[in-house]
PDB file of C-alpha atoms and ligand atoms in Angstrom:
ATOM      1  CA  UNK A1404      -1.871  -3.210  -7.009  1.00  0.00           C
ATOM      2  CA  UNK A1405      -5.906  -3.080  -7.333  1.00  0.00           C
ATOM      3  CA  UNK A1406      -7.992  -3.627  -4.382  1.00  0.00           C
ATOM      4  CA  UNK A1407      -9.019  -7.238  -5.406  1.00  0.00           C
ATOM      5  CA  UNK A1408      -5.149  -8.374  -6.091  1.00  0.00           C
ATOM      6  CA  UNK A1409      -4.355  -6.689  -2.969  1.00  0.00           C
ATOM      7  CA  UNK A1410      -7.137  -8.261  -0.767  1.00  0.00           C
ATOM      8  CA  UNK A1411      -6.524 -11.871  -2.428  1.00  0.00           C
ATOM      9  CA  UNK A1412      -2.846 -11.403  -1.702  1.00  0.00           C
ATOM     10  CA  UNK A1413      -3.287 -11.078   1.893  1.00  0.00           C
ATOM     11  CA  UNK A1414      -6.051 -13.698   2.289  1.00  0.00           C
ATOM     12  CA  UNK A1415      -3.665 -16.039   0.634  1.00  0.00           C
ATOM     13  CA  UNK A1416      -1.126 -15.016   3.204  1.00  0.00           C
ATOM     14  CA  UNK A1417      -3.732 -15.611   6.045  1.00  0.00           C
ATOM     15  CA  UNK A1418      -4.321 -18.949   4.683  1.00  0.00           C
ATOM     16  CA  UNK A1419      -1.079 -19.990   5.603  1.00  0.00           C
ATOM     17  CA  UNK A1420      -1.426 -18.614   9.133  1.00  0.00           C
ATOM     18  CA  UNK A1421      -1.477 -22.405  10.090  1.00  0.00           C
ATOM     19  CA  UNK A1422       1.043 -24.418  12.275  1.00  0.00           C
ATOM     20  CA  UNK A1423       1.944 -28.074  12.425  1.00  0.00           C
ATOM     21  CA  UNK A1424       1.846 -28.168  16.149  1.00  0.00           C
ATOM     22  CA  UNK A1425      -1.628 -26.583  16.579  1.00  0.00           C
ATOM     23  CA  UNK A1426      -3.383 -29.971  16.644  1.00  0.00           C
ATOM     24  CA  UNK A1427      -1.037 -30.975  19.509  1.00  0.00           C
ATOM     25  CA  UNK A1428      -1.881 -28.124  21.737  1.00  0.00           C
ATOM     26  CA  UNK A1429      -5.443 -28.744  20.844  1.00  0.00           C
ATOM     27  CA  UNK A1430      -5.453 -32.484  22.038  1.00  0.00           C
ATOM     28  CA  UNK A1431      -3.578 -31.949  24.912  1.00  0.00           C
ATOM     29  CA  UNK A1432      -0.238 -33.617  24.281  1.00  0.00           C
ATOM     30  CA  UNK A1433       1.676 -30.778  25.645  1.00  0.00           C
ATOM     31  CA  UNK A1434       2.275 -31.877  29.470  1.00  0.00           C
ATOM     32  CA  UNK A1435       0.987 -29.410  31.806  1.00  0.00           C
ATOM     33  CA  UNK A1436       4.137 -28.290  33.022  1.00  0.00           C
ATOM     34  CA  UNK A1437       5.169 -26.931  29.677  1.00  0.00           C
ATOM     35  CA  UNK A1438       2.152 -25.393  28.703  1.00  0.00           C
ATOM     36  CA  UNK A1439       3.346 -22.164  30.656  1.00  0.00           C
ATOM     37  CA  UNK A1440       6.174 -21.834  27.954  1.00  0.00           C
ATOM     38  CA  UNK A1441       3.462 -21.222  25.071  1.00  0.00           C
ATOM     39  CA  UNK A1442       1.569 -18.716  27.398  1.00  0.00           C
ATOM     40  CA  UNK A1443       4.608 -16.591  28.418  1.00  0.00           C
ATOM     41  CA  UNK A1444       6.004 -16.480  25.031  1.00  0.00           C
ATOM     42  CA  UNK A1445       2.562 -15.454  23.451  1.00  0.00           C
ATOM     43  CA  UNK A1446       2.140 -12.874  26.350  1.00  0.00           C
ATOM     44  CA  UNK A1447       5.508 -11.236  25.478  1.00  0.00           C
ATOM     45  CA  UNK A1448       5.452 -11.355  21.887  1.00  0.00           C
ATOM     46  CA  UNK A1449       2.415  -9.606  21.404  1.00  0.00           C
ATOM     47  CA  UNK A1450      -0.472  -9.896  23.867  1.00  0.00           C
ATOM     48  CA  UNK A1451       0.985  -7.665  26.670  1.00  0.00           C
ATOM     49  CA  UNK A1452       1.614  -4.574  24.252  1.00  0.00           C
ATOM     50  CA  UNK A1453      -1.033  -5.236  21.909  1.00  0.00           C
ATOM     51  CA  UNK A1454      -2.836  -2.007  22.561  1.00  0.00           C
ATOM     52  CA  UNK A1455       0.335  -0.288  21.777  1.00  0.00           C
ATOM     53  CA  UNK A1456       0.717  -1.824  18.691  1.00  0.00           C
ATOM     54  CA  UNK A1457      -2.778  -1.116  17.496  1.00  0.00           C
ATOM     55  CA  UNK A1458      -1.620   2.830  18.516  1.00  0.00           C
ATOM     56  CA  UNK A1459       1.433   2.809  16.303  1.00  0.00           C
ATOM     57  CA  UNK A1460      -0.941   2.269  13.406  1.00  0.00           C
ATOM     58  CA  UNK A1461      -3.291   4.857  14.555  1.00  0.00           C
ATOM     59  CA  UNK A1462      -0.590   7.561  14.745  1.00  0.00           C
ATOM     60  CA  UNK A1463       0.546   7.153  11.601  1.00  0.00           C
ATOM     61  CA  UNK A1464      -2.671   7.288   9.783  1.00  0.00           C
ATOM     62  CA  UNK A1465      -3.830  10.493   8.001  1.00  0.00           C
ATOM     63  CA  UNK A1466      -7.396   9.314   7.210  1.00  0.00           C
ATOM     64  CA  UNK A1467      -9.881  10.142  10.062  1.00  0.00           C
ATOM     65  CA  UNK A1468     -12.482   7.258   9.332  1.00  0.00           C
ATOM     66  CA  UNK A1469      -9.649   4.864   9.588  1.00  0.00           C
ATOM     67  CA  UNK A1470      -8.499   6.092  12.599  1.00  0.00           C
ATOM     68  CA  UNK A1471     -11.773   5.939  14.302  1.00  0.00           C
ATOM     69  CA  UNK A1472     -12.032   2.414  13.810  1.00  0.00           C
ATOM     70  CA  UNK A1473      -8.188   1.905  15.238  1.00  0.00           C
ATOM     71  CA  UNK A1474      -9.345   4.130  18.121  1.00  0.00           C
ATOM     72  CA  UNK A1475     -12.067   1.938  18.827  1.00  0.00           C
ATOM     73  CA  UNK A1476     -10.199  -1.069  18.518  1.00  0.00           C
ATOM     74  CA  UNK A1477      -7.341   0.448  20.864  1.00  0.00           C
ATOM     75  CA  UNK A1478      -9.840   1.560  23.453  1.00  0.00           C
ATOM     76  CA  UNK A1479     -11.442  -1.834  23.687  1.00  0.00           C
ATOM     77  CA  UNK A1480      -7.937  -3.779  23.573  1.00  0.00           C
ATOM     78  CA  UNK A1481      -6.599  -1.152  26.683  1.00  0.00           C
ATOM     79  CA  UNK A1482      -9.660  -0.891  28.880  1.00  0.00           C
ATOM     80  CA  UNK A1483     -12.607  -3.611  27.770  1.00  0.00           C
ATOM     81  CA  UNK A1484     -14.546  -0.500  27.882  1.00  0.00           C
ATOM     82  CA  UNK A1485     -16.799  -1.524  24.846  1.00  0.00           C
ATOM     83  CA  UNK A1486     -17.128  -5.420  25.548  1.00  0.00           C
ATOM     84  CA  UNK A1487     -15.022  -7.375  27.689  1.00  0.00           C
ATOM     85  CA  UNK A1488     -15.062  -4.981  31.265  1.00  0.00           C
ATOM     86  CA  UNK A1489     -11.329  -5.162  31.483  1.00  0.00           C
ATOM     87  CA  UNK A1490      -8.174  -4.793  29.431  1.00  0.00           C
ATOM     88  CA  UNK A1491      -7.608  -7.620  26.929  1.00  0.00           C
ATOM     89  CA  UNK A1492      -3.662  -8.371  28.006  1.00  0.00           C
ATOM     90  CA  UNK A1493      -5.142  -8.552  31.609  1.00  0.00           C
ATOM     91  CA  UNK A1494      -7.796 -11.041  30.715  1.00  0.00           C
ATOM     92  CA  UNK A1495      -5.209 -13.186  29.020  1.00  0.00           C
ATOM     93  CA  UNK A1496      -3.572 -13.637  32.233  1.00  0.00           C
ATOM     94  CA  UNK A1497      -6.674 -15.241  33.501  1.00  0.00           C
ATOM     95  CA  UNK A1498      -5.627 -18.317  31.556  1.00  0.00           C
ATOM     96  CA  UNK A1499      -2.463 -19.170  33.599  1.00  0.00           C
ATOM     97  CA  UNK A1500      -4.284 -17.891  36.652  1.00  0.00           C
ATOM     98  CA  UNK A1501      -7.123 -20.502  36.125  1.00  0.00           C
ATOM     99  CA  UNK A1502      -4.474 -23.389  35.399  1.00  0.00           C
ATOM    100  CA  UNK A1503      -2.594 -22.346  38.731  1.00  0.00           C
ATOM    101  CA  UNK A1504       0.450 -21.132  36.930  1.00  0.00           C
ATOM    102  CA  UNK A1505       2.992 -18.800  38.770  1.00  0.00           C
ATOM    103  CA  UNK A1506       1.862 -15.291  37.557  1.00  0.00           C
ATOM    104  CA  UNK A1507       5.152 -13.742  38.582  1.00  0.00           C
ATOM    105  CA  UNK A1508       6.721 -15.406  35.780  1.00  0.00           C
ATOM    106  CA  UNK A1509       4.632 -13.294  33.563  1.00  0.00           C
ATOM    107  CA  UNK A1510       6.523 -10.133  34.847  1.00  0.00           C
ATOM    108  CA  UNK A1511      10.037 -11.589  33.721  1.00  0.00           C
ATOM    109  CA  UNK A1512       9.609 -13.497  30.668  1.00  0.00           C
ATOM    110  CA  UNK A1513      12.770 -13.742  28.686  1.00  0.00           C
ATOM    111  CA  UNK A1514      11.829 -14.279  24.867  1.00  0.00           C
ATOM    112  CA  UNK A1515      13.233 -17.226  23.158  1.00  0.00           C
ATOM    113  CA  UNK A1516      15.293 -16.549  20.331  1.00  0.00           C
ATOM    114  CA  UNK A1517      12.762 -16.912  17.183  1.00  0.00           C
ATOM    115  CA  UNK A1518      10.176 -15.236  19.728  1.00  0.00           C
ATOM    116  CA  UNK A1519      12.274 -12.181  20.054  1.00  0.00           C
ATOM    117  CA  UNK A1520      12.907 -12.312  16.141  1.00  0.00           C
ATOM    118  CA  UNK A1521       9.421 -12.327  15.829  1.00  0.00           C
ATOM    119  CA  UNK A1522       8.842  -9.629  18.070  1.00  0.00           C
ATOM    120  CA  UNK A1523      11.460  -7.560  16.347  1.00  0.00           C
ATOM    121  CA  UNK A1524       9.693  -7.953  13.091  1.00  0.00           C
ATOM    122  CA  UNK A1525       6.345  -6.677  14.630  1.00  0.00           C
ATOM    123  CA  UNK A1526       8.479  -3.594  16.029  1.00  0.00           C
ATOM    124  CA  UNK A1527      10.087  -2.974  12.728  1.00  0.00           C
ATOM    125  CA  UNK A1528       6.900  -3.242  10.550  1.00  0.00           C
ATOM    126  CA  UNK A1529       4.556  -1.295  13.010  1.00  0.00           C
ATOM    127  CA  UNK A1530       6.971   1.511  14.003  1.00  0.00           C
ATOM    128  CA  UNK A1531       7.612   3.794  10.970  1.00  0.00           C
ATOM    129  CA  UNK A1532       6.565   2.101   7.820  1.00  0.00           C
ATOM    130  CA  UNK A1533       3.065   3.859   7.556  1.00  0.00           C
ATOM    131  CA  UNK A1534      -0.247   3.061   8.610  1.00  0.00           C
ATOM    132  CA  UNK A1535      -0.976   0.590   5.937  1.00  0.00           C
ATOM    133  CA  UNK A1536       1.869  -1.938   6.918  1.00  0.00           C
ATOM    134  CA  UNK A1537       1.319  -1.418  10.570  1.00  0.00           C
ATOM    135  CA  UNK A1538      -2.671  -1.908  10.402  1.00  0.00           C
ATOM    136  CA  UNK A1539      -2.085  -4.978   8.306  1.00  0.00           C
ATOM    137  CA  UNK A1540       0.288  -6.468  10.277  1.00  0.00           C
ATOM    138  CA  UNK A1541      -1.686  -5.848  13.714  1.00  0.00           C
ATOM    139  CA  UNK A1542      -5.245  -6.098  12.753  1.00  0.00           C
ATOM    140  CA  UNK A1543      -5.239  -8.375  10.040  1.00  0.00           C
ATOM    141  CA  UNK A1544      -2.249 -10.649  10.893  1.00  0.00           C
ATOM    142  CA  UNK A1545      -1.959 -10.691  14.384  1.00  0.00           C
ATOM    143  CA  UNK A1546      -5.829 -10.465  15.069  1.00  0.00           C
ATOM    144  CA  UNK A1547      -6.859 -12.553  12.205  1.00  0.00           C
ATOM    145  CA  UNK A1548      -6.747 -16.407  11.624  1.00  0.00           C
ATOM    146  CA  UNK A1549      -6.663 -18.465   8.419  1.00  0.00           C
ATOM    147  CA  UNK A1550     -10.387 -18.229   8.291  1.00  0.00           C
ATOM    148  CA  UNK A1551     -10.461 -14.720   7.498  1.00  0.00           C
ATOM    149  CA  UNK A1552     -11.801 -15.315   3.874  1.00  0.00           C
ATOM    150  CA  UNK A1553     -15.075 -15.957   5.599  1.00  0.00           C
ATOM    151  CA  UNK A1554     -15.089 -12.558   7.161  1.00  0.00           C
ATOM    152  CA  UNK A1555     -15.406 -11.199   3.559  1.00  0.00           C
ATOM    153  CA  UNK A1556     -16.989 -14.009   1.336  1.00  0.00           C
ATOM    154  CA  UNK A1557     -20.081 -14.938   2.394  1.00  0.00           C
ATOM    155  CA  UNK A1558     -19.822 -18.413   0.794  1.00  0.00           C
ATOM    156  CA  UNK A1559     -16.945 -19.281   2.719  1.00  0.00           C
ATOM    157  CA  UNK A1560     -17.261 -20.413   6.236  1.00  0.00           C
ATOM    158  CA  UNK A1561     -16.114 -18.552   8.984  1.00  0.00           C
ATOM    159  CA  UNK A1562     -13.795 -19.344  11.799  1.00  0.00           C
ATOM    160  CA  UNK A1563     -15.648 -22.400  13.884  1.00  0.00           C
ATOM    161  CA  UNK A1564     -16.770 -21.450  17.293  1.00  0.00           C
ATOM    162  CA  UNK A1565     -17.286 -24.731  19.206  1.00  0.00           C
ATOM    163  CA  UNK A1566     -18.832 -24.301  22.599  1.00  0.00           C
ATOM    164  CA  UNK A1567     -16.487 -23.177  25.568  1.00  0.00           C
ATOM    165  CA  UNK A1568     -17.023 -26.407  27.158  1.00  0.00           C
ATOM    166  CA  UNK A1569     -15.101 -27.844  24.509  1.00  0.00           C
ATOM    167  CA  UNK A1570     -12.121 -25.319  24.720  1.00  0.00           C
ATOM    168  CA  UNK A1571      -8.791 -27.527  24.863  1.00  0.00           C
ATOM    169  CA  UNK A1572      -7.738 -25.502  27.954  1.00  0.00           C
ATOM    170  CA  UNK A1573     -10.943 -26.940  29.544  1.00  0.00           C
ATOM    171  CA  UNK A1574     -10.854 -30.492  28.197  1.00  0.00           C
ATOM    172  CA  UNK A1575      -7.510 -31.153  28.540  1.00  0.00           C
ATOM    173  CA  UNK A1576      -6.199 -29.040  31.618  1.00  0.00           C
ATOM    174  CA  UNK A1577      -9.167 -28.415  33.923  1.00  0.00           C
ATOM    175  CA  UNK A1578      -9.403 -24.825  33.342  1.00  0.00           C
ATOM    176  CA  UNK A1579     -12.720 -23.327  34.812  1.00  0.00           C
ATOM    177  CA  UNK A1580     -14.846 -21.855  32.343  1.00  0.00           C
ATOM    178  CA  UNK A1581     -15.092 -18.522  33.793  1.00  0.00           C
ATOM    179  CA  UNK A1582     -11.049 -18.452  32.833  1.00  0.00           C
ATOM    180  CA  UNK A1583     -12.323 -18.039  29.446  1.00  0.00           C
ATOM    181  CA  UNK A1584     -13.152 -14.206  29.559  1.00  0.00           C
ATOM    182  CA  UNK A1585     -11.083 -13.170  26.891  1.00  0.00           C
ATOM    183  CA  UNK A1586     -12.171 -16.091  24.391  1.00  0.00           C
ATOM    184  CA  UNK A1587     -15.852 -14.862  25.314  1.00  0.00           C
ATOM    185  CA  UNK A1588     -14.917 -10.941  24.711  1.00  0.00           C
ATOM    186  CA  UNK A1589     -13.343 -11.805  21.573  1.00  0.00           C
ATOM    187  CA  UNK A1590     -16.189 -13.725  20.343  1.00  0.00           C
ATOM    188  CA  UNK A1591     -18.521 -10.787  21.197  1.00  0.00           C
ATOM    189  CA  UNK A1592     -16.504  -8.119  19.188  1.00  0.00           C
ATOM    190  CA  UNK A1593     -15.102 -10.314  16.595  1.00  0.00           C
ATOM    191  CA  UNK A1594     -17.287 -10.271  13.599  1.00  0.00           C
ATOM    192  CA  UNK A1595     -17.621  -6.635  13.138  1.00  0.00           C
ATOM    193  CA  UNK A1596     -14.298  -6.188  14.342  1.00  0.00           C
ATOM    194  CA  UNK A1597     -12.667  -8.295  11.460  1.00  0.00           C
ATOM    195  CA  UNK A1598     -14.954  -6.862   8.998  1.00  0.00           C
ATOM    196  CA  UNK A1599     -14.028  -3.179   9.696  1.00  0.00           C
ATOM    197  CA  UNK A1600     -10.050  -4.137   9.898  1.00  0.00           C
ATOM    198  CA  UNK A1601     -10.703  -5.463   6.316  1.00  0.00           C
ATOM    199  CA  UNK A1602     -12.611  -2.445   5.205  1.00  0.00           C
ATOM    200  CA  UNK A1603      -9.965  -0.095   6.516  1.00  0.00           C
ATOM    201  CA  UNK A1604      -6.858  -1.737   4.657  1.00  0.00           C
ATOM    202  CA  UNK A1605      -8.870  -2.496   1.571  1.00  0.00           C
ATOM    203  CA  UNK A1606     -11.113   0.699   1.043  1.00  0.00           C
ATOM    204  CA  UNK A1607      -8.478   3.131   2.343  1.00  0.00           C
ATOM    205  CA  UNK A1608      -4.982   2.217   1.454  1.00  0.00           C
ATOM    206  CA  UNK A1609      -3.218   3.829  -1.738  1.00  0.00           C
ATOM    207  CA  UNK A1610      -2.133   1.447  -4.488  1.00  0.00           C
ATOM    208  CA  UNK A1611       1.428   2.504  -4.010  1.00  0.00           C
ATOM    209  CA  UNK A1612       1.169   1.082  -0.532  1.00  0.00           C
ATOM    210  CA  UNK A1613      -0.303  -2.330  -1.030  1.00  0.00           C
ATOM    211  CA  UNK A1614       2.987  -3.969  -2.296  1.00  0.00           C
ATOM    212  CA  UNK A1615       4.978  -2.978   0.785  1.00  0.00           C
ATOM    213  CA  UNK A1616       2.003  -4.217   3.103  1.00  0.00           C
ATOM    214  CA  UNK A1617       2.103  -7.516   1.278  1.00  0.00           C
ATOM    215  CA  UNK A1618       5.833  -7.805   1.479  1.00  0.00           C
ATOM    216  CA  UNK A1619       5.733  -7.137   5.275  1.00  0.00           C
ATOM    217  CA  UNK A1620       2.706  -9.899   5.826  1.00  0.00           C
ATOM    218  CA  UNK A1621       4.926 -12.124   4.204  1.00  0.00           C
ATOM    219  CA  UNK A1622       7.984 -11.353   6.349  1.00  0.00           C
ATOM    220  CA  UNK A1623       5.441 -11.449   9.387  1.00  0.00           C
ATOM    221  CA  UNK A1624       4.083 -14.990   8.439  1.00  0.00           C
ATOM    222  CA  UNK A1625       7.615 -16.268   8.011  1.00  0.00           C
ATOM    223  CA  UNK A1626       8.803 -14.853  11.347  1.00  0.00           C
ATOM    224  CA  UNK A1627       5.746 -16.331  12.963  1.00  0.00           C
ATOM    225  CA  UNK A1628       6.199 -19.879  11.658  1.00  0.00           C
ATOM    226  CA  UNK A1629       9.566 -19.894  12.976  1.00  0.00           C
ATOM    227  CA  UNK A1630       8.449 -18.742  16.270  1.00  0.00           C
ATOM    228  CA  UNK A1631       5.785 -21.316  16.369  1.00  0.00           C
ATOM    229  CA  UNK A1632       8.350 -24.104  15.543  1.00  0.00           C
ATOM    230  CA  UNK A1633      10.315 -22.945  18.581  1.00  0.00           C
ATOM    231  CA  UNK A1634       7.523 -23.040  21.194  1.00  0.00           C
ATOM    232  CA  UNK A1635       6.220 -26.384  20.051  1.00  0.00           C
ATOM    233  CA  UNK A1636       9.533 -27.675  20.491  1.00  0.00           C
ATOM    234  CA  UNK A1637      10.079 -26.141  23.913  1.00  0.00           C
ATOM    235  CA  UNK A1638       6.713 -27.435  24.707  1.00  0.00           C
ATOM    236  CA  UNK A1639       7.987 -31.141  23.726  1.00  0.00           C
ATOM    237  CA  UNK A1640       6.176 -31.493  20.249  1.00  0.00           C
ATOM    238  CA  UNK A1641       7.858 -32.240  17.253  1.00  0.00           C
ATOM    239  CA  UNK A1642       6.625 -32.201  13.536  1.00  0.00           C
ATOM    240  CA  UNK A1643       7.441 -36.104  13.002  1.00  0.00           C
ATOM    241  CA  UNK A1644       5.149 -37.324  15.673  1.00  0.00           C
TER     242      UNK A1644
HETATM  243 FE1  FE2 B2657      -9.078  -5.889  18.870  1.00  0.00          FE
HETATM  244 FE1  FE2 B2658      -8.273  -8.649  22.120  1.00  0.00          FE
END
C-alpha cells in the first residue's frame, strides 16, 4: 500500500468516528445524574492510561525520529510539562470535580461490557502488533477526530473550536470555565501534535505494515461504535429519539 492509499484509508476511517448520540450529549439531553457514566467509562477505557498507551507505541518503534515525537507526546500526557502544567488524566478529572461528582467513583470503575471489549481491543492492538499499528490506534484514532482530514489538507476545514463559554458542559451542566483546563491544553498543543502524529505514521511506516494498520483501525472503530452505543443507552439516549 503506498503512502497516498494509506493516508486515504486512515482518513476514511476517521471520518466514520462519529456517533449518533453526540448531538444528544452536546445539547444537554442526558440528565445530570447519568452524566457520570459517560465520564467514568471514558476515563477507564483510555483517559487514565493514555500515557501508557503512547508508551506502547514508543517501545516498539525502531525509528529515532518517530520515537522522539512519541516521547514528547508521552511526556506531555504524563506530566503536562510542555503545555498543560499537569498530567492530562488528572486534568480530565476536573470535569467531574467541577460538576460536583463523587470522585471516589473514578477509583473503582467497572467497565460496561462493550467498554471492556473496546479496552481489550486497544490492549490487543497496542501491546505487540508493532509500532505502526500502535501509533495509528493511539495517536490517530484515540487522539484524533472525524475532522482530521483538515490537519492534512489545507482546503478542508479543521476541527471547529467554539469559545469555551459555549462548551456543552458549561452551557447545560454549569461546569465552571476553569474546569475546562484539559480542553484548553488540548487546543494549545493540538495543531502541531496532530500534524506530527500523521507525519510519523505516513512518512515512516513500511509498505507491508500499512494494511495491518488499516485493519486494526477498522477494528478499533467498530469496537468504539459499540462502546458508544452502550454508553448512550446507559445515559438514557436512544437512536430513535
Ligand atoms: Fe497527546
Ligand atoms: Fe491529552
